Amino acid sequence: IILLRIHILIENKLKKLLHYLHDDIGGVHALVKKANATICVTMDFHAGNQHIGSTFIDLECIKMMSDLNLEISFDLWAWGKAFT
């Protein structure tokens, strides 16, 4: 259930961002071209159960990123000692 909530939270934030950016497609295209703009996601996990999680990008988000010429990168961090 917790992992499902993380997936939904990340997907909802990404959709909100993409819908916001989609209002100015021309401006985003110019920004991507001139500044090589991308979407960068950093995820931080406690590694106590040895599972750092995952993420999911649905087809709607993939299409919107394509329409905007945007790439996405993920920076995953795991920290902490294993649970005993």
N, CA, C and O atoms as a CHARMM CRD file, in Angstrom:
* protein
*
  336
    1    1 ILE  N      0.83300  -1.19400   0.00000 PROA 1      0.00000
    2    1 ILE  CA     0.00000   0.00000   0.00000 PROA 1      0.00000
    3    1 ILE  C      0.87200   1.25100   0.00000 PROA 1      0.00000
    4    1 ILE  O      0.55600   2.22700  -0.68100 PROA 1      0.00000
    5    2 ILE  N      1.96800   1.22800   0.76000 PROA 2      0.00000
    6    2 ILE  CA     2.84500   2.40000   0.82500 PROA 2      0.00000
    7    2 ILE  C      3.48100   2.65300  -0.53700 PROA 2      0.00000
    8    2 ILE  O      3.55600   3.80000  -0.97900 PROA 2      0.00000
    9    3 LEU  N      3.94500   1.58800  -1.21300 PROA 3      0.00000
   10    3 LEU  CA     4.55200   1.77300  -2.53200 PROA 3      0.00000
   11    3 LEU  C      3.54000   2.31200  -3.52600 PROA 3      0.00000
   12    3 LEU  O      3.88200   3.15100  -4.36000 PROA 3      0.00000
   13    4 LEU  N      2.29600   1.84500  -3.45300 PROA 4      0.00000
   14    4 LEU  CA     1.24800   2.35900  -4.33000 PROA 4      0.00000
   15    4 LEU  C      1.04500   3.85000  -4.09800 PROA 4      0.00000
   16    4 LEU  O      0.88100   4.60700  -5.05400 PROA 4      0.00000
   17    5 ARG  N      1.05500   4.27700  -2.84600 PROA 5      0.00000
   18    5 ARG  CA     0.90400   5.69700  -2.53500 PROA 5      0.00000
   19    5 ARG  C      2.06100   6.50700  -3.09700 PROA 5      0.00000
   20    5 ARG  O      1.85100   7.61500  -3.59000 PROA 5      0.00000
   21    6 ILE  N      3.28100   5.97600  -3.03300 PROA 6      0.00000
   22    6 ILE  CA     4.44300   6.67300  -3.58700 PROA 6      0.00000
   23    6 ILE  C      4.28500   6.82000  -5.09500 PROA 6      0.00000
   24    6 ILE  O      4.52500   7.89500  -5.64500 PROA 6      0.00000
   25    7 HSD  N      3.87500   5.72400  -5.77700 PROA 7      0.00000
   26    7 HSD  CA     3.65700   5.79100  -7.22700 PROA 7      0.00000
   27    7 HSD  C      2.63300   6.86600  -7.56800 PROA 7      0.00000
   28    7 HSD  O      2.86600   7.68100  -8.46000 PROA 7      0.00000
   29    8 ILE  N      1.50800   6.87500  -6.87000 PROA 8      0.00000
   30    8 ILE  CA     0.44200   7.84600  -7.14200 PROA 8      0.00000
   31    8 ILE  C      0.92800   9.26300  -6.86700 PROA 8      0.00000
   32    8 ILE  O      0.64700  10.17100  -7.65000 PROA 8      0.00000
   33    9 LEU  N      1.64700   9.46800  -5.77500 PROA 9      0.00000
   34    9 LEU  CA     2.15600  10.79700  -5.42600 PROA 9      0.00000
   35    9 LEU  C      3.08400  11.32900  -6.50500 PROA 9      0.00000
   36    9 LEU  O      2.93900  12.47300  -6.93800 PROA 9      0.00000
   37   10 ILE  N      4.03800  10.51200  -6.94500 PROA 10     0.00000
   38   10 ILE  CA     4.99100  10.94000  -7.97600 PROA 10     0.00000
   39   10 ILE  C      4.25700  11.19000  -9.29400 PROA 10     0.00000
   40   10 ILE  O      4.50100  12.19700  -9.95900 PROA 10     0.00000
   41   11 GLU  N      3.36800  10.28400  -9.67100 PROA 11     0.00000
   42   11 GLU  CA     2.64100  10.44200 -10.92700 PROA 11     0.00000
   43   11 GLU  C      1.77600  11.70500 -10.90300 PROA 11     0.00000
   44   11 GLU  O      1.72000  12.42800 -11.89800 PROA 11     0.00000
   45   12 ASN  N      1.10400  11.97900  -9.78700 PROA 12     0.00000
   46   12 ASN  CA     0.27500  13.17900  -9.68600 PROA 12     0.00000
   47   12 ASN  C      1.10900  14.45400  -9.79000 PROA 12     0.00000
   48   12 ASN  O      0.70300  15.40700 -10.45600 PROA 12     0.00000
   49   13 LYS  N      2.26700  14.47900  -9.13900 PROA 13     0.00000
   50   13 LYS  CA     3.12700  15.66900  -9.21100 PROA 13     0.00000
   51   13 LYS  C      3.63900  15.87200 -10.62800 PROA 13     0.00000
   52   13 LYS  O      3.68100  17.00100 -11.11600 PROA 13     0.00000
   53   14 LEU  N      4.02800  14.79300 -11.29100 PROA 14     0.00000
   54   14 LEU  CA     4.51200  14.90100 -12.66000 PROA 14     0.00000
   55   14 LEU  C      3.39500  15.39100 -13.58000 PROA 14     0.00000
   56   14 LEU  O      3.63300  16.24800 -14.43100 PROA 14     0.00000
   57   15 LYS  N      2.18100  14.86200 -13.42100 PROA 15     0.00000
   58   15 LYS  CA     1.05600  15.30600 -14.26100 PROA 15     0.00000
   59   15 LYS  C      0.75200  16.78100 -14.03800 PROA 15     0.00000
   60   15 LYS  O      0.50800  17.51100 -14.99900 PROA 15     0.00000
   61   16 LYS  N      0.76300  17.22900 -12.79000 PROA 16     0.00000
   62   16 LYS  CA     0.51100  18.63900 -12.50400 PROA 16     0.00000
   63   16 LYS  C      1.54700  19.51900 -13.18600 PROA 16     0.00000
   64   16 LYS  O      1.20100  20.53700 -13.78700 PROA 16     0.00000
   65   17 LEU  N      2.81700  19.13300 -13.09700 PROA 17     0.00000
   66   17 LEU  CA     3.88400  19.90000 -13.73600 PROA 17     0.00000
   67   17 LEU  C      3.69000  19.93400 -15.24800 PROA 17     0.00000
   68   17 LEU  O      3.78400  20.99700 -15.86100 PROA 17     0.00000
   69   18 LEU  N      3.42200  18.78100 -15.85100 PROA 18     0.00000
   70   18 LEU  CA     3.28400  18.71800 -17.30600 PROA 18     0.00000
   71   18 LEU  C      2.07000  19.50200 -17.79600 PROA 18     0.00000
   72   18 LEU  O      2.14300  20.16300 -18.83200 PROA 18     0.00000
   73   19 HSD  N      0.96300  19.44000 -17.07400 PROA 19     0.00000
   74   19 HSD  CA    -0.21200  20.23300 -17.46000 PROA 19     0.00000
   75   19 HSD  C      0.10200  21.72800 -17.37800 PROA 19     0.00000
   76   19 HSD  O     -0.32100  22.50000 -18.23800 PROA 19     0.00000
   77   20 TYR  N      0.84100  22.13500 -16.34600 PROA 20     0.00000
   78   20 TYR  CA     1.23800  23.53700 -16.20100 PROA 20     0.00000
   79   20 TYR  C      2.12400  23.96100 -17.37000 PROA 20     0.00000
   80   20 TYR  O      1.90400  25.01300 -17.97100 PROA 20     0.00000
   81   21 LEU  N      3.12100  23.14400 -17.69100 PROA 21     0.00000
   82   21 LEU  CA     4.04200  23.47300 -18.78700 PROA 21     0.00000
   83   21 LEU  C      3.34300  23.43800 -20.14300 PROA 21     0.00000
   84   21 LEU  O      3.70500  24.18600 -21.05100 PROA 21     0.00000
   85   22 HSD  N      2.35800  22.58200 -20.27600 PROA 22     0.00000
   86   22 HSD  CA     1.65000  22.42100 -21.54700 PROA 22     0.00000
   87   22 HSD  C      0.90900  23.69600 -21.95800 PROA 22     0.00000
   88   22 HSD  O      0.59300  23.87500 -23.13400 PROA 22     0.00000
   89   23 ASP  N      0.62900  24.58400 -20.99100 PROA 23     0.00000
   90   23 ASP  CA    -0.03300  25.85500 -21.29600 PROA 23     0.00000
   91   23 ASP  C      0.84700  26.79100 -22.12400 PROA 23     0.00000
   92   23 ASP  O      0.34700  27.74400 -22.72100 PROA 23     0.00000
   93   24 ASP  N      2.16000  26.52400 -22.16200 PROA 24     0.00000
   94   24 ASP  CA     3.08600  27.37200 -22.92900 PROA 24     0.00000
   95   24 ASP  C      4.05600  26.47200 -23.70000 PROA 24     0.00000
   96   24 ASP  O      5.26500  26.50300 -23.46600 PROA 24     0.00000
   97   25 ILE  N      3.51900  25.68000 -24.60800 PROA 25     0.00000
   98   25 ILE  CA     4.34900  24.72900 -25.35500 PROA 25     0.00000
   99   25 ILE  C      5.47500  25.44200 -26.09200 PROA 25     0.00000
  100   25 ILE  O      6.61200  24.97100 -26.08300 PROA 25     0.00000
  101   26 GLY  N      5.17600  26.56600 -26.72600 PROA 26     0.00000
  102   26 GLY  CA     6.20600  27.30300 -27.46700 PROA 26     0.00000
  103   26 GLY  C      7.33700  27.76600 -26.56400 PROA 26     0.00000
  104   26 GLY  O      8.51000  27.66400 -26.92600 PROA 26     0.00000
  105   27 GLY  N      6.98800  28.27400 -25.39200 PROA 27     0.00000
  106   27 GLY  CA     8.00300  28.72100 -24.44500 PROA 27     0.00000
  107   27 GLY  C      8.85700  27.57400 -23.93400 PROA 27     0.00000
  108   27 GLY  O     10.06900  27.71700 -23.77600 PROA 27     0.00000
  109   28 VAL  N      8.22200  26.42800 -23.67500 PROA 28     0.00000
  110   28 VAL  CA     8.97400  25.24900 -23.20700 PROA 28     0.00000
  111   28 VAL  C      9.89900  24.75300 -24.31300 PROA 28     0.00000
  112   28 VAL  O     11.04900  24.40500 -24.04300 PROA 28     0.00000
  113   29 HSD  N      9.41200  24.71600 -25.55700 PROA 29     0.00000
  114   29 HSD  CA    10.27400  24.29800 -26.67800 PROA 29     0.00000
  115   29 HSD  C     11.50400  25.20000 -26.77700 PROA 29     0.00000
  116   29 HSD  O     12.62000  24.71900 -26.97700 PROA 29     0.00000
  117   30 ALA  N     11.29200  26.50800 -26.63700 PROA 30     0.00000
  118   30 ALA  CA    12.41700  27.44700 -26.70500 PROA 30     0.00000
  119   30 ALA  C     13.39000  27.21200 -25.55600 PROA 30     0.00000
  120   30 ALA  O     14.60500  27.23200 -25.75300 PROA 30     0.00000
  121   31 LEU  N     12.85700  26.98900 -24.35500 PROA 31     0.00000
  122   31 LEU  CA    13.70900  26.74500 -23.19000 PROA 31     0.00000
  123   31 LEU  C     14.51600  25.46100 -23.34900 PROA 31     0.00000
  124   31 LEU  O     15.70300  25.42300 -23.02600 PROA 31     0.00000
  125   32 VAL  N     13.86700  24.41100 -23.84700 PROA 32     0.00000
  126   32 VAL  CA    14.56800  23.13900 -24.07000 PROA 32     0.00000
  127   32 VAL  C     15.67600  23.32700 -25.09400 PROA 32     0.00000
  128   32 VAL  O     16.78500  22.82400 -24.91400 PROA 32     0.00000
  129   33 LYS  N     15.37500  24.06100 -26.18100 PROA 33     0.00000
  130   33 LYS  CA    16.35600  24.26300 -27.24600 PROA 33     0.00000
  131   33 LYS  C     17.53300  25.12100 -26.79000 PROA 33     0.00000
  132   33 LYS  O     18.68700  24.79700 -27.07200 PROA 33     0.00000
  133   34 LYS  N     17.24300  26.21400 -26.08800 PROA 34     0.00000
  134   34 LYS  CA    18.30100  27.15100 -25.70100 PROA 34     0.00000
  135   34 LYS  C     19.07700  26.72000 -24.45600 PROA 34     0.00000
  136   34 LYS  O     20.27600  26.97700 -24.34600 PROA 34     0.00000
  137   35 ALA  N     18.38600  26.06100 -23.51900 PROA 35     0.00000
  138   35 ALA  CA    19.03200  25.74800 -22.23300 PROA 35     0.00000
  139   35 ALA  C     19.12300  24.25300 -21.96400 PROA 35     0.00000
  140   35 ALA  O     19.54400  23.84900 -20.88000 PROA 35     0.00000
  141   36 ASN  N     18.73400  23.42000 -22.93700 PROA 36     0.00000
  142   36 ASN  CA    18.76900  21.97500 -22.75400 PROA 36     0.00000
  143   36 ASN  C     18.01300  21.55800 -21.48700 PROA 36     0.00000
  144   36 ASN  O     18.48000  20.71500 -20.72000 PROA 36     0.00000
  145   37 ALA  N     16.84100  22.16300 -21.28200 PROA 37     0.00000
  146   37 ALA  CA    16.04900  21.91800 -20.07600 PROA 37     0.00000
  147   37 ALA  C     15.52200  20.48600 -20.03900 PROA 37     0.00000
  148   37 ALA  O     15.15800  19.92800 -21.07400 PROA 37     0.00000
  149   38 THR  N     15.48200  19.89900 -18.85500 PROA 38     0.00000
  150   38 THR  CA    14.93900  18.56300 -18.62800 PROA 38     0.00000
  151   38 THR  C     14.17100  18.56500 -17.30600 PROA 38     0.00000
  152   38 THR  O     14.23900  19.52300 -16.53600 PROA 38     0.00000
  153   39 ILE  N     13.45300  17.49400 -17.06100 PROA 39     0.00000
  154   39 ILE  CA    12.82200  17.27500 -15.75800 PROA 39     0.00000
  155   39 ILE  C     13.75100  16.35900 -14.97300 PROA 39     0.00000
  156   39 ILE  O     14.12600  15.28900 -15.45300 PROA 39     0.00000
  157   40 CYS  N     14.11800  16.77300 -13.78200 PROA 40     0.00000
  158   40 CYS  CA    14.99800  15.97800 -12.92100 PROA 40     0.00000
  159   40 CYS  C     14.23200  15.60100 -11.65100 PROA 40     0.00000
  160   40 CYS  O     13.69000  16.46700 -10.96500 PROA 40     0.00000
  161   41 VAL  N     14.19300  14.31200 -11.34700 PROA 41     0.00000
  162   41 VAL  CA    13.49100  13.81000 -10.17400 PROA 41     0.00000
  163   41 VAL  C     14.51100  13.17700  -9.24000 PROA 41     0.00000
  164   41 VAL  O     15.28000  12.31000  -9.65600 PROA 41     0.00000
  165   42 THR  N     14.52400  13.60100  -7.99100 PROA 42     0.00000
  166   42 THR  CA    15.37600  12.98800  -6.97900 PROA 42     0.00000
  167   42 THR  C     14.48600  12.25700  -5.98600 PROA 42     0.00000
  168   42 THR  O     13.54200  12.83100  -5.44300 PROA 42     0.00000
  169   43 MET  N     14.79300  10.98600  -5.75400 PROA 43     0.00000
  170   43 MET  CA    14.01700  10.17100  -4.82200 PROA 43     0.00000
  171   43 MET  C     14.96100   9.66500  -3.73800 PROA 43     0.00000
  172   43 MET  O     16.03300   9.13500  -4.03000 PROA 43     0.00000
  173   44 ASP  N     14.55500   9.83400  -2.50000 PROA 44     0.00000
  174   44 ASP  CA    15.36900   9.48200  -1.34100 PROA 44     0.00000
  175   44 ASP  C     14.63900   8.41000  -0.54100 PROA 44     0.00000
  176   44 ASP  O     13.49300   8.60900  -0.13600 PROA 44     0.00000
  177   45 PHE  N     15.29300   7.27700  -0.31200 PROA 45     0.00000
  178   45 PHE  CA    14.68300   6.15600   0.39900 PROA 45     0.00000
  179   45 PHE  C     15.53700   5.72900   1.56700 PROA 45     0.00000
  180   45 PHE  O     16.76300   5.82800   1.51700 PROA 45     0.00000
  181   46 HSD  N     14.90100   5.25600   2.61300 PROA 46     0.00000
  182   46 HSD  CA    15.62900   4.55600   3.66300 PROA 46     0.00000
  183   46 HSD  C     15.75900   3.11400   3.19800 PROA 46     0.00000
  184   46 HSD  O     14.77200   2.50200   2.78800 PROA 46     0.00000
  185   47 ALA  N     16.95500   2.57200   3.25800 PROA 47     0.00000
  186   47 ALA  CA    17.23200   1.24100   2.71500 PROA 47     0.00000
  187   47 ALA  C     17.01900   0.13200   3.73900 PROA 47     0.00000
  188   47 ALA  O     17.57100  -0.95700   3.58500 PROA 47     0.00000
  189   48 GLY  N     16.24300   0.38300   4.76200 PROA 48     0.00000
  190   48 GLY  CA    16.06600  -0.57300   5.85000 PROA 48     0.00000
  191   48 GLY  C     15.54900  -1.93000   5.42700 PROA 48     0.00000
  192   48 GLY  O     15.95500  -2.94400   5.99400 PROA 48     0.00000
  193   49 ASN  N     14.66600  -1.97700   4.44700 PROA 49     0.00000
  194   49 ASN  CA    14.12900  -3.27400   4.02200 PROA 49     0.00000
  195   49 ASN  C     14.77600  -3.76000   2.72300 PROA 49     0.00000
  196   49 ASN  O     14.29400  -4.71600   2.11600 PROA 49     0.00000
  197   50 GLN  N     15.84700  -3.12200   2.29600 PROA 50     0.00000
  198   50 GLN  CA    16.61500  -3.46800   1.09600 PROA 50     0.00000
  199   50 GLN  C     15.84100  -3.24800  -0.19600 PROA 50     0.00000
  200   50 GLN  O     16.24700  -3.75000  -1.24400 PROA 50     0.00000
  201   51 HSD  N     14.74100  -2.51300  -0.14700 PROA 51     0.00000
  202   51 HSD  CA    13.96200  -2.20300  -1.35500 PROA 51     0.00000
  203   51 HSD  C     13.87400  -0.68500  -1.48400 PROA 51     0.00000
  204   51 HSD  O     13.25700  -0.02500  -0.64800 PROA 51     0.00000
  205   52 ILE  N     14.48700  -0.13100  -2.52600 PROA 52     0.00000
  206   52 ILE  CA    14.49400   1.32500  -2.64700 PROA 52     0.00000
  207   52 ILE  C     13.30800   1.86400  -3.42300 PROA 52     0.00000
  208   52 ILE  O     13.20800   3.07200  -3.63500 PROA 52     0.00000
  209   53 GLY  N     12.41300   0.99600  -3.84700 PROA 53     0.00000
  210   53 GLY  CA    11.21700   1.47600  -4.52300 PROA 53     0.00000
  211   53 GLY  C     11.39600   1.57600  -6.02300 PROA 53     0.00000
  212   53 GLY  O     12.41300   1.16600  -6.58300 PROA 53     0.00000
  213   54 SER  N     10.38100   2.13000  -6.65500 PROA 54     0.00000
  214   54 SER  CA    10.39500   2.28500  -8.10400 PROA 54     0.00000
  215   54 SER  C      9.42000   3.39900  -8.45400 PROA 54     0.00000
  216   54 SER  O      8.78300   3.98600  -7.57900 PROA 54     0.00000
  217   55 THR  N      9.31600   3.67600  -9.73900 PROA 55     0.00000
  218   55 THR  CA     8.35100   4.67700 -10.18100 PROA 55     0.00000
  219   55 THR  C      7.71200   4.22100 -11.47900 PROA 55     0.00000
  220   55 THR  O      8.17200   3.27200 -12.11400 PROA 55     0.00000
  221   56 PHE  N      6.66300   4.89800 -11.85800 PROA 56     0.00000
  222   56 PHE  CA     5.88800   4.53100 -13.04600 PROA 56     0.00000
  223   56 PHE  C      5.49300   5.81300 -13.76000 PROA 56     0.00000
  224   56 PHE  O      5.04100   6.76600 -13.12500 PROA 56     0.00000
  225   57 ILE  N      5.65900   5.84100 -15.07300 PROA 57     0.00000
  226   57 ILE  CA     5.22800   6.98000 -15.88100 PROA 57     0.00000
  227   57 ILE  C      4.19100   6.45600 -16.86700 PROA 57     0.00000
  228   57 ILE  O      4.49900   5.60900 -17.70600 PROA 57     0.00000
  229   58 ASP  N      2.95900   6.96000 -16.76600 PROA 58     0.00000
  230   58 ASP  CA     1.89600   6.46500 -17.64200 PROA 58     0.00000
  231   58 ASP  C      2.00300   7.07400 -19.03700 PROA 58     0.00000
  232   58 ASP  O      2.78000   7.99900 -19.27100 PROA 58     0.00000
  233   59 LEU  N      1.20500   6.53300 -19.95800 PROA 59     0.00000
  234   59 LEU  CA     1.26700   6.96100 -21.35700 PROA 59     0.00000
  235   59 LEU  C      0.88900   8.42200 -21.54900 PROA 59     0.00000
  236   59 LEU  O      1.42900   9.08800 -22.43200 PROA 59     0.00000
  237   60 GLU  N     -0.03700   8.93300 -20.73100 PROA 60     0.00000
  238   60 GLU  CA    -0.41500  10.34700 -20.83000 PROA 60     0.00000
  239   60 GLU  C      0.78900  11.24400 -20.55100 PROA 60     0.00000
  240   60 GLU  O      1.02800  12.21400 -21.27000 PROA 60     0.00000
  241   61 CYS  N      1.54300  10.91700 -19.50700 PROA 61     0.00000
  242   61 CYS  CA     2.73300  11.71400 -19.16600 PROA 61     0.00000
  243   61 CYS  C      3.80900  11.58200 -20.23500 PROA 61     0.00000
  244   61 CYS  O      4.46500  12.56300 -20.58800 PROA 61     0.00000
  245   62 ILE  N      3.98700  10.38000 -20.74500 PROA 62     0.00000
  246   62 ILE  CA     4.98700  10.16900 -21.79800 PROA 62     0.00000
  247   62 ILE  C      4.63600  10.99900 -23.03100 PROA 62     0.00000
  248   62 ILE  O      5.50800  11.62400 -23.63500 PROA 62     0.00000
  249   63 LYS  N      3.35000  11.00200 -23.40200 PROA 63     0.00000
  250   63 LYS  CA     2.92100  11.79900 -24.55600 PROA 63     0.00000
  251   63 LYS  C      3.12700  13.28900 -24.30500 PROA 63     0.00000
  252   63 LYS  O      3.60600  14.00500 -25.18500 PROA 63     0.00000
  253   64 MET  N      2.76800  13.76300 -23.11100 PROA 64     0.00000
  254   64 MET  CA     2.94600  15.18800 -22.81700 PROA 64     0.00000
  255   64 MET  C      4.42200  15.56700 -22.82800 PROA 64     0.00000
  256   64 MET  O      4.77700  16.63200 -23.33200 PROA 64     0.00000
  257   65 MET  N      5.29800  14.70700 -22.27600 PROA 65     0.00000
  258   65 MET  CA     6.73800  14.99900 -22.32000 PROA 65     0.00000
  259   65 MET  C      7.22000  15.03200 -23.76300 PROA 65     0.00000
  260   65 MET  O      8.05400  15.86600 -24.11700 PROA 65     0.00000
  261   66 SER  N      6.70900  14.13800 -24.59800 PROA 66     0.00000
  262   66 SER  CA     7.08100  14.12800 -26.01100 PROA 66     0.00000
  263   66 SER  C      6.60700  15.40300 -26.70200 PROA 66     0.00000
  264   66 SER  O      7.35400  16.01000 -27.47000 PROA 66     0.00000
  265   67 ASP  N      5.36300  15.81000 -26.43000 PROA 67     0.00000
  266   67 ASP  CA     4.83300  17.04900 -27.01300 PROA 67     0.00000
  267   67 ASP  C      5.68400  18.26000 -26.63700 PROA 67     0.00000
  268   67 ASP  O      5.82700  19.19800 -27.42100 PROA 67     0.00000
  269   68 LEU  N      6.24500  18.22800 -25.43200 PROA 68     0.00000
  270   68 LEU  CA     7.05600  19.34500 -24.93100 PROA 68     0.00000
  271   68 LEU  C      8.54200  19.19900 -25.26300 PROA 68     0.00000
  272   68 LEU  O      9.33700  20.08600 -24.94900 PROA 68     0.00000
  273   69 ASN  N      8.91900  18.08900 -25.89400 PROA 69     0.00000
  274   69 ASN  CA    10.32800  17.76500 -26.17500 PROA 69     0.00000
  275   69 ASN  C     11.16000  17.67100 -24.90300 PROA 69     0.00000
  276   69 ASN  O     12.34500  18.00600 -24.90500 PROA 69     0.00000
  277   70 LEU  N     10.54100  17.21600 -23.81700 PROA 70     0.00000
  278   70 LEU  CA    11.22700  17.14000 -22.53200 PROA 70     0.00000
  279   70 LEU  C     11.69900  15.72400 -22.23000 PROA 70     0.00000
  280   70 LEU  O     10.99700  14.74600 -22.48400 PROA 70     0.00000
  281   71 GLU  N     12.90800  15.64100 -21.68200 PROA 71     0.00000
  282   71 GLU  CA    13.43000  14.37800 -21.16300 PROA 71     0.00000
  283   71 GLU  C     13.24300  14.38100 -19.65700 PROA 71     0.00000
  284   71 GLU  O     12.99800  15.42500 -19.05400 PROA 71     0.00000
  285   72 ILE  N     13.36200  13.18700 -19.04500 PROA 72     0.00000
  286   72 ILE  CA    13.24800  13.07900 -17.59400 PROA 72     0.00000
  287   72 ILE  C     14.39600  12.20400 -17.10300 PROA 72     0.00000
  288   72 ILE  O     14.75500  11.21600 -17.74400 PROA 72     0.00000
  289   73 SER  N     14.96500  12.57600 -15.96600 PROA 73     0.00000
  290   73 SER  CA    16.01000  11.75500 -15.35600 PROA 73     0.00000
  291   73 SER  C     15.63500  11.50100 -13.89900 PROA 73     0.00000
  292   73 SER  O     14.94700  12.30400 -13.26900 PROA 73     0.00000
  293   74 PHE  N     16.09800  10.37900 -13.38300 PROA 74     0.00000
  294   74 PHE  CA    15.81900   9.99700 -12.00300 PROA 74     0.00000
  295   74 PHE  C     17.13100   9.81400 -11.26200 PROA 74     0.00000
  296   74 PHE  O     18.03900   9.13300 -11.73800 PROA 74     0.00000
  297   75 ASP  N     17.22000  10.42300 -10.10500 PROA 75     0.00000
  298   75 ASP  CA    18.37500  10.31100  -9.22000 PROA 75     0.00000
  299   75 ASP  C     17.86800   9.62100  -7.95100 PROA 75     0.00000
  300   75 ASP  O     17.14400  10.22700  -7.16200 PROA 75     0.00000
  301   76 LEU  N     18.24900   8.35400  -7.75500 PROA 76     0.00000
  302   76 LEU  CA    17.75600   7.56000  -6.63500 PROA 76     0.00000
  303   76 LEU  C     18.83100   7.44900  -5.55400 PROA 76     0.00000
  304   76 LEU  O     19.98800   7.14300  -5.83800 PROA 76     0.00000
  305   77 TRP  N     18.42600   7.70300  -4.31700 PROA 77     0.00000
  306   77 TRP  CA    19.33500   7.63000  -3.18000 PROA 77     0.00000
  307   77 TRP  C     18.78100   6.65400  -2.15300 PROA 77     0.00000
  308   77 TRP  O     17.59000   6.68300  -1.84100 PROA 77     0.00000
  309   78 ALA  N     19.63500   5.80100  -1.63200 PROA 78     0.00000
  310   78 ALA  CA    19.26200   4.91000  -0.53400 PROA 78     0.00000
  311   78 ALA  C     20.25000   5.12800   0.59500 PROA 78     0.00000
  312   78 ALA  O     21.45200   5.26700   0.36800 PROA 78     0.00000
  313   79 TRP  N     19.73800   5.15600   1.79900 PROA 79     0.00000
  314   79 TRP  CA    20.58800   5.44500   2.96500 PROA 79     0.00000
  315   79 TRP  C     20.07900   4.64300   4.15200 PROA 79     0.00000
  316   79 TRP  O     18.96300   4.12500   4.12800 PROA 79     0.00000
  317   80 GLY  N     20.88600   4.54400   5.17100 PROA 80     0.00000
  318   80 GLY  CA    20.48700   3.92000   6.42500 PROA 80     0.00000
  319   80 GLY  C     20.86900   2.44000   6.50800 PROA 80     0.00000
  320   80 GLY  O     21.20600   1.80000   5.51200 PROA 80     0.00000
  321   81 LYS  N     20.80300   1.93300   7.72600 PROA 81     0.00000
  322   81 LYS  CA    21.11700   0.52700   7.98500 PROA 81     0.00000
  323   81 LYS  C     19.87800  -0.33400   7.80300 PROA 81     0.00000
  324   81 LYS  O     18.74300   0.12300   7.94100 PROA 81     0.00000
  325   82 ALA  N     20.13600  -1.59800   7.48600 PROA 82     0.00000
  326   82 ALA  CA    19.03200  -2.54000   7.30100 PROA 82     0.00000
  327   82 ALA  C     18.28800  -2.74200   8.62300 PROA 82     0.00000
  328   82 ALA  O     18.88200  -2.71700   9.70100 PROA 82     0.00000
  329   83 PHE  N     16.96600  -2.94500   8.50900 PROA 83     0.00000
  330   83 PHE  CA    16.16300  -3.25500   9.68800 PROA 83     0.00000
  331   83 PHE  C     16.54500  -4.64600  10.19200 PROA 83     0.00000
  332   83 PHE  O     16.82300  -5.54300   9.39600 PROA 83     0.00000
  333   84 THR  N     16.55900  -4.81800  11.48400 PROA 84     0.00000
  334   84 THR  CA    16.89000  -6.14600  12.03300 PROA 84     0.00000
  335   84 THR  C     15.72900  -6.72000  12.78500 PROA 84     0.00000
  336   84 THR  O     15.82300  -7.82700  13.31500 PROA 84     0.00000
